[in-house]
PDB file of C-alpha atoms in Angstrom:
ATOM      1  CA  UNK A   6       3.064  -7.507 -13.881  1.00 91.00           C
ATOM      2  CA  UNK A   7       3.884  -8.919 -10.070  1.00 94.00           C
ATOM      3  CA  UNK A   8       7.071 -10.379 -11.756  1.00 94.00           C
ATOM      4  CA  UNK A   9       8.673 -11.684  -8.105  1.00 92.00           C
ATOM      5  CA  UNK A  10       5.391 -12.042  -6.193  1.00 95.00           C
ATOM      6  CA  UNK A  11       5.069 -15.868  -5.065  1.00 96.00           C
ATOM      7  CA  UNK A  12       0.958 -16.513  -4.589  1.00 97.00           C
ATOM      8  CA  UNK A  13      -0.824 -18.927  -3.127  1.00 97.00           C
ATOM      9  CA  UNK A  14      -4.253 -19.715  -4.046  1.00 97.00           C
ATOM     10  CA  UNK A  15      -5.991 -22.318  -1.732  1.00 97.00           C
ATOM     11  CA  UNK A  16      -9.226 -24.452  -2.793  1.00 94.00           C
ATOM     12  CA  UNK A  17     -12.460 -22.352  -4.376  1.00 91.00           C
ATOM     13  CA  UNK A  18     -14.972 -22.609  -7.482  1.00 91.00           C
ATOM     14  CA  UNK A  19     -14.695 -21.952 -11.118  1.00 91.00           C
ATOM     15  CA  UNK A  20     -13.741 -18.054 -10.104  1.00 94.00           C
ATOM     16  CA  UNK A  21     -10.514 -19.371  -8.756  1.00 94.00           C
ATOM     17  CA  UNK A  22     -10.161 -19.898 -12.309  1.00 93.00           C
ATOM     18  CA  UNK A  23      -9.807 -17.094 -13.884  1.00 94.00           C
ATOM     19  CA  UNK A  24      -7.640 -15.395 -10.998  1.00 96.00           C
ATOM     20  CA  UNK A  25      -5.137 -18.087 -11.612  1.00 95.00           C
ATOM     21  CA  UNK A  26      -5.748 -17.421 -15.680  1.00 94.00           C
ATOM     22  CA  UNK A  27      -5.167 -13.219 -14.682  1.00 96.00           C
ATOM     23  CA  UNK A  28      -2.016 -13.889 -12.422  1.00 96.00           C
ATOM     24  CA  UNK A  29      -0.394 -15.879 -14.932  1.00 95.00           C
ATOM     25  CA  UNK A  30      -0.170 -13.705 -17.330  1.00 95.00           C
ATOM     26  CA  UNK A  31       1.158 -11.438 -15.194  1.00 96.00           C
ATOM     27  CA  UNK A  32       3.581 -13.434 -14.692  1.00 94.00           C
ATOM     28  CA  UNK A  33       3.286 -14.443 -10.418  1.00 96.00           C
ATOM     29  CA  UNK A  34       4.337 -17.529  -9.269  1.00 95.00           C
ATOM     30  CA  UNK A  35       1.594 -19.481  -8.384  1.00 96.00           C
ATOM     31  CA  UNK A  36       0.890 -22.595  -5.787  1.00 96.00           C
ATOM     32  CA  UNK A  37      -2.238 -24.086  -6.367  1.00 96.00           C
ATOM     33  CA  UNK A  38      -3.573 -26.044  -3.163  1.00 96.00           C
ATOM     34  CA  UNK A  39      -6.772 -27.565  -3.333  1.00 94.00           C
ATOM     35  CA  UNK A  40      -6.698 -28.333  -7.113  1.00 93.00           C
ATOM     36  CA  UNK A  41      -5.867 -32.370  -7.827  1.00 90.00           C
ATOM     37  CA  UNK A  42      -9.102 -33.055  -9.377  1.00 89.00           C
ATOM     38  CA  UNK A  43      -8.872 -30.325 -12.050  1.00 86.00           C
ATOM     39  CA  UNK A  44      -8.561 -32.031 -15.447  1.00 79.00           C
ATOM     40  CA  UNK A  45      -6.637 -29.148 -17.577  1.00 70.00           C
ATOM     41  CA  UNK A  46      -3.385 -28.297 -16.036  1.00 72.00           C
ATOM     42  CA  UNK A  47      -2.368 -24.699 -15.863  1.00 82.00           C
ATOM     43  CA  UNK A  48       1.155 -23.614 -17.196  1.00 79.00           C
ATOM     44  CA  UNK A  49       3.716 -21.986 -14.872  1.00 82.00           C
ATOM     45  CA  UNK A  50       1.560 -23.229 -11.845  1.00 90.00           C
ATOM     46  CA  UNK A  51       2.623 -25.838  -9.347  1.00 90.00           C
ATOM     47  CA  UNK A  52      -0.010 -28.237  -7.840  1.00 91.00           C
ATOM     48  CA  UNK A  53       0.900 -28.940  -4.252  1.00 91.00           C
ATOM     49  CA  UNK A  54      -0.577 -30.186  -0.538  1.00 92.00           C
ATOM     50  CA  UNK A  55      -1.147 -28.158   1.841  1.00 92.00           C
ATOM     51  CA  UNK A  56       1.646 -29.864   3.964  1.00 90.00           C
ATOM     52  CA  UNK A  57       4.601 -29.642   0.728  1.00 92.00           C
ATOM     53  CA  UNK A  58       4.308 -25.991   0.610  1.00 95.00           C
ATOM     54  CA  UNK A  59       7.124 -24.068   2.192  1.00 95.00           C
ATOM     55  CA  UNK A  60       5.198 -20.778   3.358  1.00 96.00           C
ATOM     56  CA  UNK A  61       8.187 -19.309   4.665  1.00 95.00           C
ATOM     57  CA  UNK A  62       8.505 -18.197   0.933  1.00 95.00           C
ATOM     58  CA  UNK A  63       4.803 -17.279   0.227  1.00 97.00           C
ATOM     59  CA  UNK A  64       4.065 -13.450   0.246  1.00 97.00           C
ATOM     60  CA  UNK A  65       0.210 -13.900  -0.144  1.00 97.00           C
ATOM     61  CA  UNK A  66      -2.421 -16.403  -0.010  1.00 98.00           C
ATOM     62  CA  UNK A  67      -5.626 -16.002  -2.156  1.00 98.00           C
ATOM     63  CA  UNK A  68      -8.606 -17.984  -0.281  1.00 97.00           C
ATOM     64  CA  UNK A  69     -12.158 -18.661  -2.114  1.00 94.00           C
ATOM     65  CA  UNK A  70     -14.543 -16.070  -1.790  1.00 91.00           C
ATOM     66  CA  UNK A  71     -16.088 -17.754   1.434  1.00 89.00           C
ATOM     67  CA  UNK A  72     -13.188 -18.150   3.108  1.00 92.00           C
ATOM     68  CA  UNK A  73     -13.072 -20.822   5.230  1.00 94.00           C
ATOM     69  CA  UNK A  74     -15.825 -22.510   7.809  1.00 91.00           C
ATOM     70  CA  UNK A  75     -15.657 -22.043  11.205  1.00 90.00           C
ATOM     71  CA  UNK A  76     -13.569 -24.671  11.750  1.00 93.00           C
ATOM     72  CA  UNK A  77     -11.059 -23.669   9.248  1.00 95.00           C
ATOM     73  CA  UNK A  78     -11.441 -25.613   6.450  1.00 96.00           C
ATOM     74  CA  UNK A  79     -11.676 -23.785   2.968  1.00 95.00           C
ATOM     75  CA  UNK A  80     -14.753 -24.979   0.861  1.00 89.00           C
ATOM     76  CA  UNK A  81     -12.592 -26.704  -2.688  1.00 91.00           C
ATOM     77  CA  UNK A  82     -14.703 -27.890  -5.447  1.00 90.00           C
ATOM     78  CA  UNK A  83     -11.251 -29.551  -7.434  1.00 92.00           C
ATOM     79  CA  UNK A  84      -9.749 -30.710  -3.975  1.00 93.00           C
ATOM     80  CA  UNK A  85      -9.837 -34.497  -2.852  1.00 91.00           C
ATOM     81  CA  UNK A  86      -9.155 -34.318   0.515  1.00 92.00           C
ATOM     82  CA  UNK A  87     -10.553 -31.606   2.684  1.00 94.00           C
ATOM     83  CA  UNK A  88      -7.642 -28.678   3.469  1.00 95.00           C
ATOM     84  CA  UNK A  89      -7.406 -26.634   6.692  1.00 95.00           C
ATOM     85  CA  UNK A  90      -6.195 -23.072   6.913  1.00 95.00           C
ATOM     86  CA  UNK A  91      -4.100 -23.927  10.217  1.00 94.00           C
ATOM     87  CA  UNK A  92      -2.177 -21.599  12.089  1.00 95.00           C
ATOM     88  CA  UNK A  93       1.083 -23.242  12.760  1.00 95.00           C
ATOM     89  CA  UNK A  94       1.100 -22.724   9.234  1.00 95.00           C
ATOM     90  CA  UNK A  95      -0.173 -19.562   7.901  1.00 96.00           C
ATOM     91  CA  UNK A  96       2.424 -18.527  10.636  1.00 96.00           C
ATOM     92  CA  UNK A  97       5.077 -19.445   8.982  1.00 96.00           C
ATOM     93  CA  UNK A  98       5.055 -16.769   6.101  1.00 97.00           C
ATOM     94  CA  UNK A  99       6.829 -13.411   6.129  1.00 95.00           C
ATOM     95  CA  UNK A 100       5.128 -11.188   8.419  1.00 93.00           C
ATOM     96  CA  UNK A 101       4.329  -8.943   5.489  1.00 94.00           C
ATOM     97  CA  UNK A 102       2.263 -11.923   3.880  1.00 96.00           C
ATOM     98  CA  UNK A 103      -1.304 -10.954   3.289  1.00 97.00           C
ATOM     99  CA  UNK A 104      -4.497 -13.007   2.940  1.00 98.00           C
ATOM    100  CA  UNK A 105      -6.743 -12.466   0.450  1.00 98.00           C
ATOM    101  CA  UNK A 106     -10.801 -13.941   1.374  1.00 96.00           C
ATOM    102  CA  UNK A 107     -14.560 -12.751  -0.080  1.00 93.00           C
ATOM    103  CA  UNK A 108     -15.365 -12.336   3.598  1.00 91.00           C
ATOM    104  CA  UNK A 109     -13.460 -12.297   6.935  1.00 93.00           C
ATOM    105  CA  UNK A 110     -15.436 -14.657   9.382  1.00 92.00           C
ATOM    106  CA  UNK A 111     -14.386 -15.100  12.873  1.00 93.00           C
ATOM    107  CA  UNK A 112     -11.507 -17.780  12.620  1.00 95.00           C
ATOM    108  CA  UNK A 113     -10.110 -15.836  10.026  1.00 97.00           C
ATOM    109  CA  UNK A 114     -10.560 -12.699  12.353  1.00 96.00           C
ATOM    110  CA  UNK A 115      -8.867 -14.780  15.137  1.00 96.00           C
ATOM    111  CA  UNK A 116      -5.901 -15.993  12.819  1.00 97.00           C
ATOM    112  CA  UNK A 117      -5.379 -12.616  11.939  1.00 97.00           C
ATOM    113  CA  UNK A 118      -4.769 -11.739  15.739  1.00 97.00           C
ATOM    114  CA  UNK A 119      -3.137 -14.635  16.310  1.00 96.00           C
ATOM    115  CA  UNK A 120      -0.612 -14.474  13.711  1.00 97.00           C
ATOM    116  CA  UNK A 121      -0.296 -11.045  13.212  1.00 96.00           C
ATOM    117  CA  UNK A 122      -0.628 -11.496   8.932  1.00 97.00           C
ATOM    118  CA  UNK A 123      -3.425  -9.298   7.633  1.00 97.00           C
ATOM    119  CA  UNK A 124      -6.695 -10.720   6.015  1.00 97.00           C
ATOM    120  CA  UNK A 125      -8.193  -8.548   3.351  1.00 97.00           C
ATOM    121  CA  UNK A 126     -12.080  -9.004   2.940  1.00 96.00           C
ATOM    122  CA  UNK A 127     -11.933  -9.019  -1.004  1.00 96.00           C
ATOM    123  CA  UNK A 128     -15.689  -8.713  -1.405  1.00 93.00           C
ATOM    124  CA  UNK A 129     -16.098  -5.730   1.285  1.00 92.00           C
ATOM    125  CA  UNK A 130     -14.453  -3.365  -0.867  1.00 94.00           C
ATOM    126  CA  UNK A 131     -17.227  -0.951  -3.344  1.00 94.00           C
ATOM    127  CA  UNK A 132     -16.450  -1.314  -6.244  1.00 94.00           C
ATOM    128  CA  UNK A 133     -15.978  -5.279  -6.079  1.00 96.00           C
ATOM    129  CA  UNK A 134     -19.132  -5.404  -3.928  1.00 94.00           C
ATOM    130  CA  UNK A 135     -21.214  -2.749  -6.241  1.00 96.00           C
ATOM    131  CA  UNK A 136     -20.166  -5.174  -9.806  1.00 96.00           C
ATOM    132  CA  UNK A 137     -20.555  -8.384  -8.046  1.00 95.00           C
ATOM    133  CA  UNK A 138     -24.169  -7.451  -7.060  1.00 96.00           C
ATOM    134  CA  UNK A 139     -25.688  -7.878 -10.625  1.00 96.00           C
ATOM    135  CA  UNK A 140     -24.178 -11.861 -11.267  1.00 96.00           C
ATOM    136  CA  UNK A 141     -25.716 -11.892  -7.347  1.00 96.00           C
ATOM    137  CA  UNK A 142     -29.190 -10.684  -8.366  1.00 97.00           C
ATOM    138  CA  UNK A 143     -29.351 -12.480 -11.863  1.00 97.00           C
ATOM    139  CA  UNK A 144     -28.832 -15.605  -9.933  1.00 97.00           C
ATOM    140  CA  UNK A 145     -31.807 -14.381  -7.231  1.00 97.00           C
ATOM    141  CA  UNK A 146     -34.017 -14.278 -10.474  1.00 97.00           C
ATOM    142  CA  UNK A 147     -32.880 -17.427 -11.793  1.00 97.00           C
ATOM    143  CA  UNK A 148     -33.738 -18.816  -8.025  1.00 97.00           C
ATOM    144  CA  UNK A 149     -36.958 -17.476  -8.233  1.00 98.00           C
ATOM    145  CA  UNK A 150     -38.113 -18.052 -11.986  1.00 97.00           C
ATOM    146  CA  UNK A 151     -37.340 -22.050 -10.819  1.00 97.00           C
ATOM    147  CA  UNK A 152     -38.926 -21.496  -7.797  1.00 97.00           C
ATOM    148  CA  UNK A 153     -42.735 -19.838  -8.603  1.00 97.00           C
ATOM    149  CA  UNK A 154     -45.356 -20.386 -10.462  1.00 96.00           C
ATOM    150  CA  UNK A 155     -46.175 -17.000 -11.255  1.00 97.00           C
ATOM    151  CA  UNK A 156     -44.217 -14.072 -12.881  1.00 98.00           C
ATOM    152  CA  UNK A 157     -41.886 -11.540 -11.859  1.00 98.00           C
ATOM    153  CA  UNK A 158     -43.919  -9.277 -13.220  1.00 98.00           C
ATOM    154  CA  UNK A 159     -46.739  -8.295 -10.498  1.00 98.00           C
ATOM    155  CA  UNK A 160     -45.286 -10.415  -8.079  1.00 98.00           C
ATOM    156  CA  UNK A 161     -45.376  -9.118  -4.280  1.00 98.00           C
ATOM    157  CA  UNK A 162     -41.493  -9.029  -3.602  1.00 98.00           C
ATOM    158  CA  UNK A 163     -40.409  -7.732  -0.569  1.00 98.00           C
ATOM    159  CA  UNK A 164     -36.686  -6.898  -0.573  1.00 98.00           C
ATOM    160  CA  UNK A 165     -34.684  -6.538   2.929  1.00 98.00           C
ATOM    161  CA  UNK A 166     -31.757  -4.408   3.246  1.00 98.00           C
ATOM    162  CA  UNK A 167     -30.617  -1.876   0.994  1.00 98.00           C
ATOM    163  CA  UNK A 168     -27.145  -2.065   1.002  1.00 95.00           C
ATOM    164  CA  UNK A 169     -25.307  -2.550  -2.439  1.00 95.00           C
ATOM    165  CA  UNK A 170     -26.549  -6.016  -3.399  1.00 96.00           C
ATOM    166  CA  UNK A 171     -29.939  -4.944  -2.136  1.00 97.00           C
ATOM    167  CA  UNK A 172     -29.919  -1.858  -4.128  1.00 97.00           C
ATOM    168  CA  UNK A 173     -29.271  -3.608  -7.406  1.00 98.00           C
ATOM    169  CA  UNK A 174     -31.891  -6.368  -6.449  1.00 98.00           C
ATOM    170  CA  UNK A 175     -35.084  -3.641  -6.101  1.00 98.00           C
ATOM    171  CA  UNK A 176     -33.911  -1.703  -9.182  1.00 97.00           C
ATOM    172  CA  UNK A 177     -33.804  -5.216 -11.132  1.00 98.00           C
ATOM    173  CA  UNK A 178     -37.265  -6.215  -9.850  1.00 98.00           C
ATOM    174  CA  UNK A 179     -39.106  -3.317 -10.608  1.00 98.00           C
ATOM    175  CA  UNK A 180     -37.497  -3.404 -13.550  1.00 98.00           C
ATOM    176  CA  UNK A 181     -39.454  -6.521 -14.631  1.00 98.00           C
ATOM    177  CA  UNK A 182     -42.354  -5.069 -13.690  1.00 98.00           C
ATOM    178  CA  UNK A 183     -42.396  -6.354  -9.558  1.00 98.00           C
ATOM    179  CA  UNK A 184     -44.547  -4.870  -7.065  1.00 98.00           C
ATOM    180  CA  UNK A 185     -41.212  -3.733  -4.763  1.00 98.00           C
ATOM    181  CA  UNK A 186     -41.028  -3.323  -1.151  1.00 98.00           C
ATOM    182  CA  UNK A 187     -37.682  -2.484   0.847  1.00 98.00           C
ATOM    183  CA  UNK A 188     -37.126  -3.017   4.201  1.00 98.00           C
ATOM    184  CA  UNK A 189     -34.545  -1.051   5.692  1.00 98.00           C
ATOM    185  CA  UNK A 190     -33.809   0.180   9.253  1.00 96.00           C
ATOM    186  CA  UNK A 191     -32.165   4.489   8.418  1.00 97.00           C
ATOM    187  CA  UNK A 192     -34.043   6.901   7.220  1.00 97.00           C
ATOM    188  CA  UNK A 193     -32.000   7.692   4.547  1.00 97.00           C
ATOM    189  CA  UNK A 194     -32.186   4.568   2.630  1.00 98.00           C
ATOM    190  CA  UNK A 195     -36.145   5.119   3.174  1.00 98.00           C
ATOM    191  CA  UNK A 196     -36.118   8.736   1.495  1.00 98.00           C
ATOM    192  CA  UNK A 197     -33.646   6.742  -1.379  1.00 98.00           C
ATOM    193  CA  UNK A 198     -36.761   3.836  -2.036  1.00 98.00           C
ATOM    194  CA  UNK A 199     -39.334   6.308  -2.272  1.00 98.00           C
ATOM    195  CA  UNK A 200     -37.282   8.751  -4.347  1.00 97.00           C
ATOM    196  CA  UNK A 201     -36.994   5.447  -6.923  1.00 97.00           C
ATOM    197  CA  UNK A 202     -40.669   5.069  -6.615  1.00 97.00           C
ATOM    198  CA  UNK A 203     -40.446   1.737  -4.696  1.00 98.00           C
ATOM    199  CA  UNK A 204     -42.887   1.229  -1.455  1.00 98.00           C
ATOM    200  CA  UNK A 205     -39.691   1.772   1.742  1.00 98.00           C
ATOM    201  CA  UNK A 206     -40.776  -0.182   4.902  1.00 98.00           C
ATOM    202  CA  UNK A 207     -38.744   0.750   8.414  1.00 98.00           C
ATOM    203  CA  UNK A 208     -37.742  -2.233  10.251  1.00 97.00           C
ATOM    204  CA  UNK A 209     -39.723  -2.256  12.718  1.00 96.00           C
ATOM    205  CA  UNK A 210     -42.784  -2.578  10.434  1.00 98.00           C
ATOM    206  CA  UNK A 211     -41.021  -5.745   8.183  1.00 98.00           C
ATOM    207  CA  UNK A 212     -43.690  -8.485   9.775  1.00 97.00           C
ATOM    208  CA  UNK A 213     -46.184  -6.244   7.945  1.00 97.00           C
ATOM    209  CA  UNK A 214     -44.274  -5.912   4.930  1.00 97.00           C
ATOM    210  CA  UNK A 215     -44.091  -9.555   4.528  1.00 98.00           C
ATOM    211  CA  UNK A 216     -47.911 -10.315   5.359  1.00 97.00           C
ATOM    212  CA  UNK A 217     -48.276 -11.063   1.251  1.00 97.00           C
ATOM    213  CA  UNK A 218     -45.213 -11.692  -0.248  1.00 98.00           C
ATOM    214  CA  UNK A 219     -44.490 -14.039  -2.781  1.00 98.00           C
ATOM    215  CA  UNK A 220     -40.712 -13.635  -2.540  1.00 98.00           C
ATOM    216  CA  UNK A 221     -38.357 -12.229   0.000  1.00 98.00           C
ATOM    217  CA  UNK A 222     -35.078 -11.464  -0.630  1.00 98.00           C
ATOM    218  CA  UNK A 223     -32.882 -11.168   2.167  1.00 98.00           C
ATOM    219  CA  UNK A 224     -29.348  -8.725   2.386  1.00 97.00           C
ATOM    220  CA  UNK A 225     -29.107  -8.508   5.629  1.00 96.00           C
ATOM    221  CA  UNK A 226     -26.480 -10.871   7.459  1.00 92.00           C
ATOM    222  CA  UNK A 227     -27.927 -10.872  10.515  1.00 95.00           C
ATOM    223  CA  UNK A 228     -30.893 -12.625  11.947  1.00 97.00           C
ATOM    224  CA  UNK A 229     -33.672 -10.194  10.349  1.00 98.00           C
ATOM    225  CA  UNK A 230     -36.272 -12.448   9.416  1.00 98.00           C
ATOM    226  CA  UNK A 231     -36.892 -14.451  12.562  1.00 98.00           C
ATOM    227  CA  UNK A 232     -39.525 -16.761  13.308  1.00 98.00           C
ATOM    228  CA  UNK A 233     -41.789 -14.312  14.423  1.00 97.00           C
ATOM    229  CA  UNK A 234     -41.794 -12.224  11.064  1.00 98.00           C
ATOM    230  CA  UNK A 235     -42.332 -15.433   8.788  1.00 98.00           C
ATOM    231  CA  UNK A 236     -45.056 -16.688  11.400  1.00 97.00           C
ATOM    232  CA  UNK A 237     -46.758 -14.006   9.721  1.00 97.00           C
ATOM    233  CA  UNK A 238     -45.737 -14.796   6.191  1.00 97.00           C
ATOM    234  CA  UNK A 239     -47.519 -16.838   3.629  1.00 97.00           C
ATOM    235  CA  UNK A 240     -46.382 -20.138   3.371  1.00 96.00           C
ATOM    236  CA  UNK A 241     -46.856 -19.571  -0.616  1.00 97.00           C
ATOM    237  CA  UNK A 242     -43.057 -17.398   0.201  1.00 98.00           C
ATOM    238  CA  UNK A 243     -39.973 -17.907  -1.723  1.00 98.00           C
ATOM    239  CA  UNK A 244     -37.093 -16.796   0.392  1.00 98.00           C
ATOM    240  CA  UNK A 245     -33.696 -16.231  -1.223  1.00 98.00           C
ATOM    241  CA  UNK A 246     -31.222 -15.205   1.612  1.00 98.00           C
ATOM    242  CA  UNK A 247     -28.259 -13.569  -0.012  1.00 97.00           C
ATOM    243  CA  UNK A 248     -26.658 -12.320   3.390  1.00 93.00           C
ATOM    244  CA  UNK A 249     -22.902 -14.495   4.019  1.00 86.00           C
ATOM    245  CA  UNK A 250     -23.656 -18.081   6.265  1.00 85.00           C
ATOM    246  CA  UNK A 251     -25.459 -18.763   7.979  1.00 88.00           C
ATOM    247  CA  UNK A 252     -27.769 -16.098   6.784  1.00 94.00           C
ATOM    248  CA  UNK A 253     -30.828 -13.639   8.158  1.00 97.00           C
ATOM    249  CA  UNK A 254     -33.221 -16.145   8.100  1.00 98.00           C
ATOM    250  CA  UNK A 255     -34.455 -18.832  10.927  1.00 98.00           C
ATOM    251  CA  UNK A 256     -34.226 -22.065   8.557  1.00 98.00           C
ATOM    252  CA  UNK A 257     -36.031 -23.901  11.078  1.00 97.00           C
ATOM    253  CA  UNK A 258     -39.143 -22.537  11.380  1.00 98.00           C
ATOM    254  CA  UNK A 259     -39.309 -21.499   7.819  1.00 98.00           C
ATOM    255  CA  UNK A 260     -38.984 -25.387   7.072  1.00 97.00           C
ATOM    256  CA  UNK A 261     -41.224 -25.907  10.038  1.00 96.00           C
ATOM    257  CA  UNK A 262     -44.209 -23.775   8.545  1.00 96.00           C
ATOM    258  CA  UNK A 263     -43.824 -25.411   4.771  1.00 97.00           C
ATOM    259  CA  UNK A 264     -41.954 -21.863   3.314  1.00 98.00           C
ATOM    260  CA  UNK A 265     -39.227 -22.582   0.821  1.00 97.00           C
ATOM    261  CA  UNK A 266     -36.249 -20.977   1.873  1.00 97.00           C
ATOM    262  CA  UNK A 267     -32.873 -20.896  -0.067  1.00 96.00           C
ATOM    263  CA  UNK A 268     -29.032 -19.901   1.190  1.00 96.00           C
ATOM    264  CA  UNK A 269     -27.534 -18.421  -1.571  1.00 92.00           C
ATOM    265  CA  UNK A 270     -24.524 -16.731  -0.954  1.00 83.00           C
ATOM    266  CA  UNK A 271     -22.533 -17.704  -3.273  1.00 84.00           C
ATOM    267  CA  UNK A 272     -24.827 -17.100  -6.870  1.00 91.00           C
ATOM    268  CA  UNK A 273     -21.914 -15.602  -8.955  1.00 92.00           C
ATOM    269  CA  UNK A 274     -19.846 -18.477  -8.295  1.00 90.00           C
ATOM    270  CA  UNK A 275     -22.752 -20.689  -9.469  1.00 89.00           C
ATOM    271  CA  UNK A 276     -24.599 -18.536 -12.171  1.00 92.00           C
ATOM    272  CA  UNK A 277     -21.454 -16.323 -13.542  1.00 94.00           C
ATOM    273  CA  UNK A 278     -18.339 -17.963 -12.704  1.00 93.00           C
ATOM    274  CA  UNK A 279     -16.195 -16.068 -15.460  1.00 95.00           C
ATOM    275  CA  UNK A 280     -17.561 -12.652 -14.750  1.00 96.00           C
ATOM    276  CA  UNK A 281     -17.394 -13.118 -10.824  1.00 95.00           C
ATOM    277  CA  UNK A 282     -14.392 -14.277 -11.433  1.00 95.00           C
ATOM    278  CA  UNK A 283     -13.056 -11.163 -13.609  1.00 96.00           C
ATOM    279  CA  UNK A 284     -13.767  -9.172 -11.034  1.00 96.00           C
ATOM    280  CA  UNK A 285     -12.431 -10.692  -8.079  1.00 96.00           C
ATOM    281  CA  UNK A 286      -9.058 -10.819 -10.379  1.00 97.00           C
ATOM    282  CA  UNK A 287      -9.506  -7.263 -10.765  1.00 96.00           C
ATOM    283  CA  UNK A 288      -9.155  -6.163  -7.107  1.00 96.00           C
ATOM    284  CA  UNK A 289      -6.779  -8.663  -6.947  1.00 97.00           C
ATOM    285  CA  UNK A 290      -4.503  -7.648  -9.290  1.00 97.00           C
ATOM    286  CA  UNK A 291      -4.735  -3.737  -7.728  1.00 96.00           C
ATOM    287  CA  UNK A 292      -4.161  -5.587  -4.336  1.00 97.00           C
ATOM    288  CA  UNK A 293      -1.139  -7.809  -5.090  1.00 97.00           C
ATOM    289  CA  UNK A 294       0.494  -5.070  -6.453  1.00 96.00           C
ATOM    290  CA  UNK A 295       0.565  -2.278  -3.679  1.00 95.00           C
ATOM    291  CA  UNK A 296       1.733  -6.145  -1.999  1.00 95.00           C
ATOM    292  CA  UNK A 297       4.373  -6.194  -4.380  1.00 93.00           C
ATOM    293  CA  UNK A 298       6.211  -2.677  -3.919  1.00 92.00           C
ATOM    294  CA  UNK A 299       5.670  -3.244  -0.780  1.00 89.00           C
ATOM    295  CA  UNK A 300       7.941  -6.370  -0.789  1.00 89.00           C
ATOM    296  CA  UNK A 301      10.443  -5.156  -3.093  1.00 85.00           C
ATOM    297  CA  UNK A 302      10.735  -1.490  -0.513  1.00 83.00           C
ATOM    298  CA  UNK A 303      11.460  -4.301   2.130  1.00 80.00           C
ATOM    299  CA  UNK A 304      14.057  -5.765   0.744  1.00 72.00           C
ATOM    300  CA  UNK A 305      15.798  -2.886  -0.554  1.00 65.00           C
ATOM    301  CA  UNK A 306      16.015  -1.805   3.624  1.00 64.00           C
ATOM    302  CA  UNK A 307      17.502  -5.321   4.384  1.00 62.00           C
ATOM    303  CA  UNK A 308      19.781  -5.138   2.197  1.00 62.00           C
ATOM    304  CA  UNK A 309      21.095  -0.969   2.762  1.00 55.00           C
ATOM    305  CA  UNK A 310      20.855  -2.252   7.076  1.00 58.00           C
ATOM    306  CA  UNK A 311      22.666  -5.544   5.899  1.00 61.00           C
ATOM    307  CA  UNK A 312      25.303  -3.563   3.425  1.00 56.00           C
ATOM    308  CA  UNK A 313      25.654  -0.917   6.858  1.00 52.00           C
ATOM    309  CA  UNK A 314      26.643  -3.651   9.124  1.00 53.00           C
ATOM    310  CA  UNK A 315      28.593  -5.003   6.656  1.00 48.00           C
ATOM    311  CA  UNK A 316      30.803  -1.671   6.801  1.00 48.00           C
TER     312      UNK A 316
END
């Protein structure tokens, strides 16, 4: 149970609804910010505007999977007006307050540094990322089917990166009969790719790997599909970039060449928000439980200190 924990949920998409439901079940006290357009009201959860929230009473803040943009704006599907995560507001929270976000971008890193409030990137946890890779790859399959005129079976598919999402993508596309090449800069990854009966490609040879690609899936959060690489790619290739914004593709040059490229970092929230929300909720409950224990210990310590002073 999370009784006694004050949590602010700020913005987000349908995934946040599953998180809210779960936290209400566990008796957390919830403040919802950026949910004015949500028709279905939540019992035991108060809708508030950012400026009306008493942040000094907030123990934890839950942000969307995408966190904020570079200016601190929080994406919210249900908000009437833009929401900004301002330093002065976060600075009002208790020192033990934690901000939970899917990812930690430069804005959140700077906010963490200036306010001293920890930012926890939930999607970077292995357990969450591995589970979340399933709806991500299902979404990629859907995009590939919708945006190509060939079957996945027999397609020449190049997957860039062999992390948690890349591995799931390689397995899924191969299982459907695609001819899969996987690009990685790590020798141990290349060995595992070969062991999986897929074609391993060193990162230095990525240009050669995409020369006949029908589908190219990037999972690396760095510019790997450069203009130089894209110049070797057929114009028919469909690119699905699953990396966090701004992705790993030179989208300007892709458009210039007539290559269709789709940046899709939030596919789980689009294709399977209920499942993706439950995955995030499970991790958040564990993290919030630990935070509640720390809060109770801190309160107990403060009471003992105050009691000693009165003696």
